[in-house]
CSV table of C-alpha atoms in Angstrom, one decimal:
chain,number,residue,atom,x,y,z
A,870,UNK,CA,36.9,19.6,19.3
A,871,UNK,CA,37.3,23.2,20.5
A,872,UNK,CA,35.9,26.1,18.5
A,873,UNK,CA,36.4,29.9,18.8
A,874,UNK,CA,35.1,33.0,17.0
A,875,UNK,CA,31.7,31.5,15.9
A,876,UNK,CA,28.3,33.1,16.0
A,877,UNK,CA,25.2,31.8,17.8
A,878,UNK,CA,21.6,32.6,16.6
A,879,UNK,CA,18.2,31.7,17.8
A,880,UNK,CA,16.5,29.2,15.6
A,881,UNK,CA,13.5,30.7,13.8
A,882,UNK,CA,12.9,28.1,11.2
A,883,UNK,CA,10.3,25.3,11.6
A,884,UNK,CA,11.3,21.7,10.9
A,885,UNK,CA,14.8,22.0,12.1
A,886,UNK,CA,16.7,18.7,12.5
A,887,UNK,CA,17.3,19.0,16.3
A,888,UNK,CA,15.2,20.1,19.3
A,889,UNK,CA,17.7,22.8,20.3
A,890,UNK,CA,16.7,26.5,20.2
A,891,UNK,CA,20.0,27.8,18.9
A,892,UNK,CA,22.3,27.2,16.0
A,893,UNK,CA,26.0,27.9,15.5
A,894,UNK,CA,27.4,29.7,12.4
A,895,UNK,CA,31.0,29.0,11.6
A,896,UNK,CA,32.5,32.3,10.3
A,897,UNK,CA,35.4,32.7,7.9
A,898,UNK,CA,37.8,33.3,10.9
A,899,UNK,CA,36.4,30.5,13.1
A,900,UNK,CA,39.1,28.3,14.5
A,901,UNK,CA,38.5,24.6,15.3
A,902,UNK,CA,41.1,22.4,17.0
A,903,UNK,CA,41.1,18.9,18.5
A,904,UNK,CA,41.5,18.5,22.2
A,905,UNK,CA,42.2,15.4,24.3
A,906,UNK,CA,42.2,16.6,27.9
A,907,UNK,CA,38.4,16.8,28.3
A,908,UNK,CA,36.9,13.7,29.9
A,909,UNK,CA,33.3,12.6,30.7
A,910,UNK,CA,31.9,14.8,28.0
A,911,UNK,CA,28.2,14.1,27.5
A,912,UNK,CA,27.5,11.8,24.6
A,913,UNK,CA,25.0,13.1,22.1
A,914,UNK,CA,22.4,10.6,20.9
A,915,UNK,CA,22.3,10.4,17.1
A,916,UNK,CA,18.5,10.0,17.0
A,917,UNK,CA,15.5,11.0,18.9
A,918,UNK,CA,12.9,8.4,18.0
A,919,UNK,CA,9.1,8.8,18.4
A,920,UNK,CA,6.7,5.9,18.8
A,921,UNK,CA,4.6,5.2,15.7
A,922,UNK,CA,1.3,5.4,17.6
A,923,UNK,CA,2.1,9.0,18.7
A,924,UNK,CA,2.2,10.7,15.3
A,925,UNK,CA,-0.7,12.9,16.2
A,926,UNK,CA,1.2,14.4,19.1
A,927,UNK,CA,4.1,15.2,16.8
A,928,UNK,CA,2.3,16.7,13.8
A,929,UNK,CA,3.0,20.3,14.9
A,930,UNK,CA,6.6,19.8,16.0
A,931,UNK,CA,8.9,22.6,15.0
A,932,UNK,CA,11.7,20.1,14.9
A,933,UNK,CA,12.0,17.0,12.6
A,934,UNK,CA,11.2,13.6,13.9
A,935,UNK,CA,13.2,10.3,13.7
A,936,UNK,CA,11.4,7.0,13.4
A,937,UNK,CA,12.4,3.4,13.6
A,938,UNK,CA,10.5,0.2,12.8
A,939,UNK,CA,10.7,-3.3,11.3
A,940,UNK,CA,10.5,-3.1,7.5
A,941,UNK,CA,7.2,-4.6,6.3
A,942,UNK,CA,6.7,-3.7,2.6
A,943,UNK,CA,7.3,-1.0,0.0
A,944,UNK,CA,5.8,0.1,-3.3
A,945,UNK,CA,7.4,0.6,-6.7
A,946,UNK,CA,8.7,4.0,-7.6
A,947,UNK,CA,5.8,6.2,-8.8
A,948,UNK,CA,5.5,9.6,-10.5
A,949,UNK,CA,3.2,12.2,-9.0
A,950,UNK,CA,2.3,15.7,-10.1
A,951,UNK,CA,5.0,18.1,-11.1
A,952,UNK,CA,7.3,15.3,-12.3
A,953,UNK,CA,8.3,14.3,-8.8
A,954,UNK,CA,8.8,10.7,-7.8
A,955,UNK,CA,8.2,8.9,-4.5
A,956,UNK,CA,8.0,5.5,-2.9
A,957,UNK,CA,6.0,4.3,0.1
A,958,UNK,CA,7.5,2.2,2.8
A,959,UNK,CA,5.6,0.5,5.7
A,960,UNK,CA,7.3,0.0,9.0
A,961,UNK,CA,6.1,-1.4,12.3
A,962,UNK,CA,7.2,-1.0,15.9
A,963,UNK,CA,5.6,-2.5,19.0
A,964,UNK,CA,2.8,0.1,18.9
A,965,UNK,CA,1.6,0.5,15.3
A,966,UNK,CA,2.2,0.1,11.5
A,967,UNK,CA,2.9,3.4,9.6
A,968,UNK,CA,3.6,4.5,6.0
A,969,UNK,CA,6.8,6.4,5.3
A,970,UNK,CA,7.1,8.3,2.0
A,971,UNK,CA,10.5,8.8,0.4
A,972,UNK,CA,11.0,11.4,-2.3
A,973,UNK,CA,13.4,12.1,-5.2
A,974,UNK,CA,16.8,10.5,-5.3
A,975,UNK,CA,16.2,8.8,-1.9
A,976,UNK,CA,13.1,7.0,-3.4
A,977,UNK,CA,15.0,6.1,-6.6
A,978,UNK,CA,18.0,4.7,-4.7
A,979,UNK,CA,16.0,2.7,-2.2
A,980,UNK,CA,16.6,-1.1,-2.3
A,981,UNK,CA,14.0,-3.2,-0.5
A,982,UNK,CA,15.2,-6.1,1.7
A,983,UNK,CA,14.6,-9.5,0.2
A,984,UNK,CA,14.9,-11.6,3.3
A,985,UNK,CA,12.2,-10.5,5.8
A,986,UNK,CA,13.0,-13.5,8.1
A,987,UNK,CA,16.0,-11.5,9.3
A,988,UNK,CA,13.6,-8.8,10.6
A,989,UNK,CA,15.3,-5.8,8.8
A,990,UNK,CA,14.9,-2.6,10.9
A,991,UNK,CA,14.4,0.6,9.0
A,992,UNK,CA,15.5,4.0,10.4
A,993,UNK,CA,14.5,7.4,8.9
A,994,UNK,CA,15.8,10.6,10.3
A,995,UNK,CA,14.5,14.2,10.1
A,996,UNK,CA,11.0,13.5,9.0
A,997,UNK,CA,7.7,15.3,9.4
A,998,UNK,CA,4.2,14.0,10.2
A,999,UNK,CA,1.5,14.3,7.6
A,1000,UNK,CA,-2.3,14.1,8.1
A,1001,UNK,CA,-4.7,13.1,5.3
A,1002,UNK,CA,-8.0,14.6,6.2
A,1003,UNK,CA,-10.1,12.3,3.9
A,1004,UNK,CA,-8.9,9.1,5.5
A,1005,UNK,CA,-8.2,10.5,9.0
A,1006,UNK,CA,-4.7,8.9,8.9
A,1007,UNK,CA,-1.3,10.0,9.9
A,1008,UNK,CA,1.9,9.1,8.0
A,1009,UNK,CA,5.6,10.0,7.8
A,1010,UNK,CA,7.1,12.2,5.1
A,1011,UNK,CA,10.8,12.4,4.4
A,1012,UNK,CA,12.4,15.8,3.8
A,1013,UNK,CA,15.6,16.8,1.9
A,1014,UNK,CA,17.5,16.6,5.2
A,1015,UNK,CA,16.3,13.0,5.8
A,1016,UNK,CA,18.5,9.9,5.6
A,1017,UNK,CA,17.5,6.3,5.9
A,1018,UNK,CA,19.4,3.3,7.3
A,1019,UNK,CA,19.0,-0.5,7.7
A,1020,UNK,CA,20.0,-2.4,10.8
A,1021,UNK,CA,22.1,0.2,12.5
A,1022,UNK,CA,24.1,-0.9,15.6
A,1023,UNK,CA,22.0,1.0,18.1
A,1024,UNK,CA,19.8,-0.2,21.1
A,1025,UNK,CA,16.5,0.6,19.4
A,1026,UNK,CA,17.3,-1.6,16.4
A,1027,UNK,CA,18.5,-4.5,18.7
A,1028,UNK,CA,15.2,-4.1,20.7
A,1029,UNK,CA,13.0,-4.5,17.6
A,1030,UNK,CA,15.0,-7.4,16.2
A,1031,UNK,CA,14.7,-9.3,19.6
A,1032,UNK,CA,11.0,-8.3,20.1
A,1033,UNK,CA,8.0,-10.6,19.8
A,1034,UNK,CA,6.2,-8.2,17.4
A,1035,UNK,CA,3.5,-10.0,15.4
A,1036,UNK,CA,4.8,-9.9,11.9
A,1037,UNK,CA,1.8,-11.8,10.7
A,1038,UNK,CA,-0.4,-8.8,11.3
A,1039,UNK,CA,-1.7,-7.5,8.0
A,1040,UNK,CA,0.5,-4.5,7.2
A,1041,UNK,CA,-2.3,-2.5,5.6
A,1042,UNK,CA,-4.8,-2.8,8.5
A,1043,UNK,CA,-4.3,0.8,9.2
A,1044,UNK,CA,-5.3,1.8,5.7
A,1045,UNK,CA,-8.7,0.1,5.9
A,1046,UNK,CA,-9.8,2.1,9.0
A,1047,UNK,CA,-12.1,5.0,8.5
A,1048,UNK,CA,-12.1,4.9,4.7
A,1049,UNK,CA,-14.5,7.1,3.0
A,1050,UNK,CA,-17.0,6.2,0.3
A,1051,UNK,CA,-17.3,8.4,-2.8
A,1052,UNK,CA,-20.4,10.1,-1.4
A,1053,UNK,CA,-18.7,10.8,2.0
A,1054,UNK,CA,-15.6,12.2,0.2
A,1055,UNK,CA,-17.8,14.6,-1.8
A,1056,UNK,CA,-19.8,15.6,1.2
A,1057,UNK,CA,-16.7,16.4,3.2
A,1058,UNK,CA,-15.3,18.5,0.4
A,1059,UNK,CA,-15.8,22.2,0.2
A,1060,UNK,CA,-19.0,23.1,-1.7
A,1061,UNK,CA,-17.0,25.5,-3.9
A,1062,UNK,CA,-14.4,22.9,-4.8
A,1063,UNK,CA,-13.9,22.2,-8.5
A,1064,UNK,CA,-15.1,18.9,-10.0
A,1065,UNK,CA,-11.5,18.1,-11.1
A,1066,UNK,CA,-10.3,18.4,-7.4
A,1067,UNK,CA,-13.0,16.0,-6.2
A,1068,UNK,CA,-12.2,13.6,-9.1
A,1069,UNK,CA,-8.5,13.6,-8.2
A,1070,UNK,CA,-9.3,13.0,-4.5
A,1071,UNK,CA,-11.5,10.0,-5.3
A,1072,UNK,CA,-8.9,8.5,-7.6
A,1073,UNK,CA,-6.2,9.0,-5.0
A,1074,UNK,CA,-8.4,7.4,-2.2
A,1075,UNK,CA,-9.2,4.3,-4.2
A,1076,UNK,CA,-5.7,3.9,-5.6
A,1077,UNK,CA,-4.5,3.8,-2.0
A,1078,UNK,CA,-7.3,1.4,-1.1
A,1079,UNK,CA,-6.6,-1.2,-3.8
A,1080,UNK,CA,-2.9,-0.8,-4.2
A,1081,UNK,CA,-1.0,-4.1,-4.5
A,1082,UNK,CA,0.8,-5.1,-1.4
A,1083,UNK,CA,3.4,-7.2,-3.4
A,1084,UNK,CA,3.4,-9.8,-0.7
A,1085,UNK,CA,6.0,-12.6,-1.1
A,1086,UNK,CA,4.5,-16.1,-1.1
A,1087,UNK,CA,6.1,-18.6,1.1
A,1088,UNK,CA,6.5,-21.5,-1.3
A,1089,UNK,CA,7.6,-23.9,1.5
A,1090,UNK,CA,4.4,-23.1,3.4
A,1091,UNK,CA,2.3,-23.5,0.2
A,1092,UNK,CA,3.8,-27.0,-0.4
A,1093,UNK,CA,2.2,-28.1,2.9
A,1094,UNK,CA,-1.3,-27.2,1.6
A,1095,UNK,CA,-3.2,-30.3,0.4
A,1096,UNK,CA,-4.4,-30.3,-3.2
A,1097,UNK,CA,-8.2,-30.6,-3.2
A,1098,UNK,CA,-8.9,-29.6,-6.8
A,1099,UNK,CA,-6.9,-31.2,-9.6
A,1100,UNK,CA,-5.8,-29.3,-12.7
A,1101,UNK,CA,-8.3,-31.1,-15.0
A,1102,UNK,CA,-11.2,-30.0,-12.8
A,1103,UNK,CA,-10.2,-26.4,-13.2
A,1104,UNK,CA,-10.0,-26.8,-16.9
A,1105,UNK,CA,-13.4,-28.4,-17.1
A,1106,UNK,CA,-14.9,-25.5,-15.2
A,1107,UNK,CA,-14.0,-22.9,-17.8
A,1108,UNK,CA,-14.0,-24.8,-21.1
A,1109,UNK,CA,-16.9,-24.3,-23.6
A,1110,UNK,CA,-19.4,-27.1,-23.9
A,1111,UNK,CA,-19.4,-29.0,-27.2
A,1112,UNK,CA,-22.4,-29.5,-29.3
A,1113,UNK,CA,-23.3,-32.9,-27.9
A,1114,UNK,CA,-23.1,-31.5,-24.3
A,1115,UNK,CA,-25.5,-28.7,-25.2
A,1116,UNK,CA,-27.9,-31.0,-26.9
A,1117,UNK,CA,-27.8,-33.4,-23.9
A,1118,UNK,CA,-28.5,-30.6,-21.5
A,1119,UNK,CA,-31.4,-29.2,-23.5
A,1120,UNK,CA,-33.1,-32.5,-24.1
A,1121,UNK,CA,-32.8,-33.4,-20.5
A,1122,UNK,CA,-35.4,-30.7,-19.7
A,1123,UNK,CA,-39.0,-31.5,-19.3
A,1124,UNK,CA,-40.6,-30.9,-22.8
A,1125,UNK,CA,-43.8,-29.8,-21.1
A,1126,UNK,CA,-42.3,-27.4,-18.7
A,1127,UNK,CA,-42.7,-24.5,-21.1
A,1128,UNK,CA,-45.8,-25.0,-23.3
A,1129,UNK,CA,-47.2,-22.3,-25.4
A,1130,UNK,CA,-46.1,-19.9,-28.1
A,1131,UNK,CA,-42.3,-20.3,-27.4
A,1132,UNK,CA,-42.6,-23.6,-29.4
A,1133,UNK,CA,-40.1,-25.4,-27.0
A,1134,UNK,CA,-42.3,-28.4,-26.9
A,1135,UNK,CA,-42.4,-28.7,-30.7
A,1136,UNK,CA,-38.6,-28.0,-31.2
A,1137,UNK,CA,-37.7,-30.6,-28.6
A,1138,UNK,CA,-39.8,-33.2,-30.3
A,1139,UNK,CA,-38.4,-32.7,-33.8
A,1140,UNK,CA,-34.8,-32.4,-32.7
A,1141,UNK,CA,-34.1,-28.8,-34.0
A,1142,UNK,CA,-32.4,-27.6,-30.8
A,1143,UNK,CA,-28.7,-27.9,-31.4
A,1144,UNK,CA,-26.0,-26.4,-33.6
A,1145,UNK,CA,-23.5,-23.5,-33.6
A,1146,UNK,CA,-26.1,-21.0,-32.4
A,1147,UNK,CA,-26.6,-22.9,-29.2
A,1148,UNK,CA,-22.9,-23.0,-28.5
A,1149,UNK,CA,-22.6,-19.3,-29.2
A,1150,UNK,CA,-25.1,-18.7,-26.3
A,1151,UNK,CA,-22.5,-20.1,-23.9
A,1152,UNK,CA,-19.8,-17.8,-25.4
A,1153,UNK,CA,-21.6,-14.7,-24.1
A,1154,UNK,CA,-24.1,-14.2,-27.0
A,1155,UNK,CA,-27.2,-12.4,-25.8
A,1156,UNK,CA,-30.6,-14.1,-26.1
A,1157,UNK,CA,-33.1,-11.4,-27.1
A,1158,UNK,CA,-36.2,-11.0,-24.9
A,1159,UNK,CA,-39.6,-12.0,-26.2
A,1160,UNK,CA,-38.2,-13.3,-29.5
A,1161,UNK,CA,-38.9,-16.8,-30.8
A,1162,UNK,CA,-35.7,-18.3,-32.3
A,1163,UNK,CA,-35.2,-21.6,-33.9
A,1164,UNK,CA,-31.8,-23.1,-33.1
A,1165,UNK,CA,-31.4,-25.5,-36.0
A,1166,UNK,CA,-28.6,-27.7,-37.2
């Protein structure tokens, strides 16, 4: 293409989609025409990817970053403050596992791959690097200019699909590193901070900590696991004891093991330890301290 009568300006905006320092404005009288006689024109790469273990180096970039990685997992759509919605995606390259957050319509329209054995590769363009001070972790945040793709026909995708990356590595290993306890979170917060701010921060930290990974269970692998406990044994472990079982357990005790004012010795001898009250004890009823209680029929 050949253009004429256009304007060129120096880029002054942060987070521009390319690394170039200039941008072109097409005016109302700009002319564009197709040309065929130019050969060996340099090919522009559609993406400029960064490695996932270099996020710290790119946090202050004035241009937006492109990332690529094997898709590992994703959350359900969630609503945050201000009525906005987002969704977290985890991707992995040969260097690290990182969380990518999609927003708005992009998050709503996202469809997670169902067959991870095909090693789906996720590409996100025009993103920024975020840093969460409380967890000391870096993540990727999509912008309105961002787009995402699966399994593009580009060398970086082919490399990841053919790589020997350990897909058994726990995808949330990175989230367990350097986590703060509640006291550490409070100590690290500004002394003038409002209690509601601290509360929100604690809730956010622990929601992230215990969020479900929604892992898919490999049923074929589970079928190879030997059965060591039968179903009836599981049932017997949680069922309530019947009256006869309670009586048998109590009367198996040494009647002289607790002599004195608790009258256990006498009750054992005359057979008054049984009944509904005994069973209720096993159902979570509290036995008052320092109280003599006759459990009768």
